[in-house]
PDB file of C-alpha atoms and ligand atoms in Angstrom:
ATOM      1  CA  MET A 775     -56.506  30.402 -40.248  1.00  0.00           C
ATOM      2  CA  LYS A 776     -53.481  28.262 -40.742  1.00  0.00           C
ATOM      3  CA  GLY A 777     -50.763  29.270 -43.146  1.00  0.00           C
ATOM      4  CA  THR A 778     -50.197  27.242 -46.271  1.00  0.00           C
ATOM      5  CA  SER A 779     -46.435  27.123 -45.794  1.00  0.00           C
ATOM      6  CA  SER A 780     -45.130  24.067 -43.986  1.00  0.00           C
ATOM      7  CA  ARG A 781     -41.539  25.232 -43.720  1.00  0.00           C
ATOM      8  CA  LYS A 782     -40.199  26.476 -40.414  1.00  0.00           C
ATOM      9  CA  PRO A 783     -40.373  30.233 -39.827  1.00  0.00           C
ATOM     10  CA  LEU A 784     -37.207  31.983 -40.879  1.00  0.00           C
ATOM     11  CA  VAL A 785     -35.413  34.155 -38.394  1.00  0.00           C
ATOM     12  CA  PRO A 786     -33.320  36.435 -40.570  1.00  0.00           C
ATOM     13  CA  ARG A 787     -30.707  38.245 -38.536  1.00  0.00           C
ATOM     14  CA  GLY A 788     -29.648  41.769 -39.300  1.00  0.00           C
ATOM     15  CA  ARG A 789     -32.003  42.113 -42.228  1.00  0.00           C
ATOM     16  CA  ALA A 790     -33.463  45.564 -42.720  1.00  0.00           C
ATOM     17  CA  LEU A 791     -37.019  45.779 -44.016  1.00  0.00           C
ATOM     18  CA  PRO A 792     -38.316  48.710 -46.072  1.00  0.00           C
ATOM     19  CA  ASP A 793     -41.702  48.386 -44.328  1.00  0.00           C
ATOM     20  CA  ASP A 794     -43.638  46.039 -42.069  1.00  0.00           C
ATOM     21  CA  ALA A 795     -45.036  43.810 -44.817  1.00  0.00           C
ATOM     22  CA  CYS A 796     -44.462  40.078 -44.431  1.00  0.00           C
ATOM     23  CA  PRO A 797     -41.731  39.020 -46.897  1.00  0.00           C
ATOM     24  CA  ALA A 798     -43.463  35.655 -47.323  1.00  0.00           C
ATOM     25  CA  CYS A 799     -47.108  36.646 -47.883  1.00  0.00           C
ATOM     26  CA  GLY A 800     -47.321  40.451 -47.877  1.00  0.00           C
ATOM     27  CA  THR A 801     -49.602  40.764 -44.825  1.00  0.00           C
ATOM     28  CA  MET A 802     -48.757  43.596 -42.414  1.00  0.00           C
ATOM     29  CA  MET A 803     -46.693  42.163 -39.593  1.00  0.00           C
ATOM     30  CA  LYS A 804     -47.322  42.829 -35.896  1.00  0.00           C
ATOM     31  CA  GLU A 805     -44.780  43.910 -33.289  1.00  0.00           C
ATOM     32  CA  THR A 806     -44.560  41.291 -30.584  1.00  0.00           C
ATOM     33  CA  ARG A 807     -42.281  39.672 -28.028  1.00  0.00           C
ATOM     34  CA  GLY A 808     -41.536  36.026 -27.611  1.00  0.00           C
ATOM     35  CA  ARG A 809     -39.013  33.244 -27.271  1.00  0.00           C
ATOM     36  CA  LEU A 810     -36.365  33.286 -30.011  1.00  0.00           C
ATOM     37  CA  GLY A 811     -33.073  31.507 -30.410  1.00  0.00           C
ATOM     38  CA  ALA A 812     -29.702  32.940 -31.398  1.00  0.00           C
ATOM     39  CA  PRO A 813     -26.349  31.179 -31.854  1.00  0.00           C
ATOM     40  CA  VAL A 814     -23.489  31.937 -29.442  1.00  0.00           C
ATOM     41  CA  ASN A 815     -20.193  30.070 -29.875  1.00  0.00           C
ATOM     42  CA  GLY A 816     -21.978  27.318 -31.776  1.00  0.00           C
ATOM     43  CA  GLU A 817     -24.737  26.899 -29.203  1.00  0.00           C
ATOM     44  CA  GLU A 818     -28.369  27.897 -29.778  1.00  0.00           C
ATOM     45  CA  VAL A 819     -29.329  30.187 -26.890  1.00  0.00           C
ATOM     46  CA  GLU A 820     -32.984  30.910 -26.134  1.00  0.00           C
ATOM     47  CA  VAL A 821     -33.959  34.497 -25.356  1.00  0.00           C
ATOM     48  CA  PRO A 822     -37.308  34.457 -23.524  1.00  0.00           C
ATOM     49  CA  SER A 823     -38.736  37.837 -24.533  1.00  0.00           C
ATOM     50  CA  ALA A 824     -37.217  39.032 -27.794  1.00  0.00           C
ATOM     51  CA  ALA A 825     -38.872  41.892 -29.673  1.00  0.00           C
ATOM     52  CA  HIS A 826     -39.658  41.037 -33.284  1.00  0.00           C
ATOM     53  CA  LEU A 827     -42.237  41.292 -36.040  1.00  0.00           C
ATOM     54  CA  LYS A 828     -44.554  38.367 -36.613  1.00  0.00           C
ATOM     55  CA  CYS A 829     -46.931  37.796 -39.500  1.00  0.00           C
ATOM     56  CA  PRO A 830     -50.461  37.114 -38.148  1.00  0.00           C
ATOM     57  CA  LYS A 831     -51.310  35.165 -41.293  1.00  0.00           C
ATOM     58  CA  CYS A 832     -48.383  32.827 -41.989  1.00  0.00           C
ATOM     59  CA  GLY A 833     -46.345  33.089 -38.796  1.00  0.00           C
ATOM     60  CA  GLU A 834     -43.227  34.451 -40.513  1.00  0.00           C
ATOM     61  CA  VAL A 835     -40.821  36.034 -38.010  1.00  0.00           C
ATOM     62  CA  VAL A 836     -38.655  38.993 -39.011  1.00  0.00           C
ATOM     63  CA  LEU A 837     -36.253  41.072 -36.953  1.00  0.00           C
ATOM     64  CA  ARG A 838     -35.350  44.660 -37.698  1.00  0.00           C
ATOM     65  CA  PHE A 839     -31.650  45.482 -37.511  1.00  0.00           C
ATOM     66  CA  ASP A 840     -31.809  46.840 -33.949  1.00  0.00           C
ATOM     67  CA  GLU A 841     -33.994  43.932 -32.813  1.00  0.00           C
ATOM     68  CA  ALA A 842     -31.515  41.444 -34.264  1.00  0.00           C
ATOM     69  CA  ARG A 843     -28.642  43.198 -32.493  1.00  0.00           C
ATOM     70  CA  ARG A 844     -30.579  43.226 -29.212  1.00  0.00           C
ATOM     71  CA  LEU A 845     -31.432  39.514 -29.578  1.00  0.00           C
ATOM     72  CA  SER A 846     -27.772  38.723 -30.163  1.00  0.00           C
ATOM     73  CA  GLU A 847     -26.608  40.800 -27.173  1.00  0.00           C
ATOM     74  CA  ASP A 848     -29.234  39.258 -24.875  1.00  0.00           C
ATOM     75  CA  ALA A 849     -28.182  35.787 -26.057  1.00  0.00           C
ATOM     76  CA  VAL A 850     -24.520  36.569 -25.295  1.00  0.00           C
ATOM     77  CA  ALA A 851     -25.421  37.736 -21.770  1.00  0.00           C
ATOM     78  CA  ILE A 852     -27.560  34.619 -21.134  1.00  0.00           C
ATOM     79  CA  TYR A 853     -24.788  32.387 -22.492  1.00  0.00           C
ATOM     80  CA  ARG A 854     -22.192  34.007 -20.206  1.00  0.00           C
ATOM     81  CA  LYS A 855     -24.419  33.501 -17.144  1.00  0.00           C
ATOM     82  CA  ALA A 856     -25.217  29.901 -18.076  1.00  0.00           C
ATOM     83  CA  HIS A 857     -21.532  29.013 -18.516  1.00  0.00           C
ATOM     84  CA  ASP A 858     -20.253  31.072 -15.582  1.00  0.00           C
ATOM     85  CA  LEU A 859     -18.177  33.296 -17.854  1.00  0.00           C
ATOM     86  CA  MET A 860     -16.980  36.773 -16.960  1.00  0.00           C
ATOM     87  CA  SER A 861     -19.309  39.606 -17.979  1.00  0.00           C
ATOM     88  CA  ALA A 862     -18.373  42.388 -20.402  1.00  0.00           C
ATOM     89  CA  ASN A 863     -17.785  44.755 -17.469  1.00  0.00           C
ATOM     90  CA  GLU A 864     -15.593  42.236 -15.655  1.00  0.00           C
ATOM     91  CA  ILE A 865     -13.442  41.794 -18.756  1.00  0.00           C
ATOM     92  CA  ARG A 866     -13.093  45.552 -19.121  1.00  0.00           C
ATOM     93  CA  ALA A 867     -12.099  45.838 -15.447  1.00  0.00           C
ATOM     94  CA  VAL A 868      -9.369  43.197 -15.843  1.00  0.00           C
ATOM     95  CA  ARG A 869      -7.982  44.946 -18.923  1.00  0.00           C
ATOM     96  CA  GLU A 870      -8.044  48.419 -17.349  1.00  0.00           C
ATOM     97  CA  LYS A 871      -6.476  47.130 -14.128  1.00  0.00           C
ATOM     98  CA  HIS A 872      -3.390  46.283 -16.204  1.00  0.00           C
ATOM     99  CA  GLY A 873      -3.497  49.472 -18.278  1.00  0.00           C
ATOM    100  CA  LEU A 874      -4.021  47.549 -21.506  1.00  0.00           C
ATOM    101  CA  THR A 875      -5.921  48.776 -24.560  1.00  0.00           C
ATOM    102  CA  GLN A 876      -8.379  46.414 -26.232  1.00  0.00           C
ATOM    103  CA  ALA A 877      -5.844  45.937 -29.038  1.00  0.00           C
ATOM    104  CA  ASP A 878      -3.053  45.207 -26.487  1.00  0.00           C
ATOM    105  CA  LEU A 879      -5.083  42.461 -24.823  1.00  0.00           C
ATOM    106  CA  SER A 880      -6.143  40.997 -28.176  1.00  0.00           C
ATOM    107  CA  ARG A 881      -2.498  40.823 -29.242  1.00  0.00           C
ATOM    108  CA  LEU A 882      -1.320  39.233 -25.971  1.00  0.00           C
ATOM    109  CA  LEU A 883      -4.008  36.546 -26.317  1.00  0.00           C
ATOM    110  CA  ARG A 884      -3.288  36.164 -30.060  1.00  0.00           C
ATOM    111  CA  LEU A 885      -6.830  37.040 -31.015  1.00  0.00           C
ATOM    112  CA  GLY A 886      -8.190  39.082 -33.910  1.00  0.00           C
ATOM    113  CA  ALA A 887      -7.709  42.813 -33.434  1.00  0.00           C
ATOM    114  CA  ASN A 888     -11.396  43.478 -32.644  1.00  0.00           C
ATOM    115  CA  THR A 889     -12.154  40.430 -30.502  1.00  0.00           C
ATOM    116  CA  VAL A 890     -11.769  42.083 -27.090  1.00  0.00           C
ATOM    117  CA  SER A 891     -13.778  45.065 -28.330  1.00  0.00           C
ATOM    118  CA  ARG A 892     -16.609  42.711 -29.300  1.00  0.00           C
ATOM    119  CA  TRP A 893     -16.445  40.950 -25.915  1.00  0.00           C
ATOM    120  CA  GLU A 894     -16.691  44.245 -24.060  1.00  0.00           C
ATOM    121  CA  ALA A 895     -19.531  45.473 -26.274  1.00  0.00           C
ATOM    122  CA  GLY A 896     -21.456  42.251 -25.595  1.00  0.00           C
ATOM    123  CA  ARG A 897     -21.512  41.324 -29.269  1.00  0.00           C
ATOM    124  CA  ASN A 898     -19.528  38.090 -28.784  1.00  0.00           C
ATOM    125  CA  ALA A 899     -18.829  35.829 -25.824  1.00  0.00           C
ATOM    126  CA  GLN A 900     -15.384  34.542 -24.949  1.00  0.00           C
ATOM    127  CA  THR A 901     -14.877  30.779 -25.004  1.00  0.00           C
ATOM    128  CA  ALA A 902     -14.487  28.888 -21.734  1.00  0.00           C
ATOM    129  CA  ALA A 903     -10.737  28.520 -22.440  1.00  0.00           C
ATOM    130  CA  MET A 904     -10.354  32.273 -22.993  1.00  0.00           C
ATOM    131  CA  ASP A 905     -12.339  32.886 -19.818  1.00  0.00           C
ATOM    132  CA  VAL A 906      -9.775  30.833 -17.901  1.00  0.00           C
ATOM    133  CA  LEU A 907      -6.960  32.935 -19.398  1.00  0.00           C
ATOM    134  CA  LEU A 908      -8.758  36.145 -18.433  1.00  0.00           C
ATOM    135  CA  ARG A 909      -9.103  34.895 -14.856  1.00  0.00           C
ATOM    136  CA  ILE A 910      -5.393  34.045 -14.772  1.00  0.00           C
ATOM    137  CA  ILE A 911      -4.604  37.581 -15.953  1.00  0.00           C
ATOM    138  CA  ARG A 912      -6.944  38.952 -13.280  1.00  0.00           C
ATOM    139  CA  ASP A 913      -5.759  36.824 -10.356  1.00  0.00           C
ATOM    140  CA  LEU A 914      -2.192  35.691 -11.011  1.00  0.00           C
ATOM    141  CA  PRO A 915       0.456  38.381 -10.470  1.00  0.00           C
ATOM    142  CA  GLY A 916       3.016  38.542 -13.266  1.00  0.00           C
ATOM    143  CA  SER A 917       0.775  36.925 -15.849  1.00  0.00           C
ATOM    144  CA  VAL A 918       0.700  39.995 -18.104  1.00  0.00           C
ATOM    145  CA  ASP A 919       4.497  40.239 -18.010  1.00  0.00           C
ATOM    146  CA  PHE A 920       4.645  36.555 -18.928  1.00  0.00           C
ATOM    147  CA  LEU A 921       2.303  37.122 -21.890  1.00  0.00           C
ATOM    148  CA  ARG A 922       4.351  40.147 -22.989  1.00  0.00           C
ATOM    149  CA  ARG A 923       7.512  38.023 -23.041  1.00  0.00           C
ATOM    150  CA  LEU A 924       5.682  35.343 -25.041  1.00  0.00           C
ATOM    151  CA  ALA A 925       4.500  37.925 -27.554  1.00  0.00           C
ATOM    152  CA  ALA A 926       7.921  39.575 -27.910  1.00  0.00           C
TER     153      ALA A 926
HETATM  154 ZN1   ZN B1886     -46.934  36.222 -43.832  1.00  0.00          ZN
END
């Protein structure tokens, strides 16, 4: 049976549901996996097998909080691979090689205080320009000293 709604299925992110009832029609939703999109740095990234709840009657898609977080993290990892960006572990290795805290590196790159933390947790992806800076810090001796002088 086809649903009566003609609007596109919503994909609420980070919304917690009190139960598994469809917010659109009240039918019990089913746990499933499938292709869902999530935005990363302004780009819609497709995650091929994202866990979510789907309404068998109207097709409404809902993500629990942990499913939304997982979708976002998977999208960040796919985005990094697609754009040849450093992984979370590679960023952490660069930072630790220079004995910097996450806050230190954020300050040197003039980013928000939690930006490096979010990169390393896989919650956000660095831009291509920031990726270039991270590679300079990794590969060019003296680059951290240069950034320290700039920040002073
Ligand atoms: Zn429904």
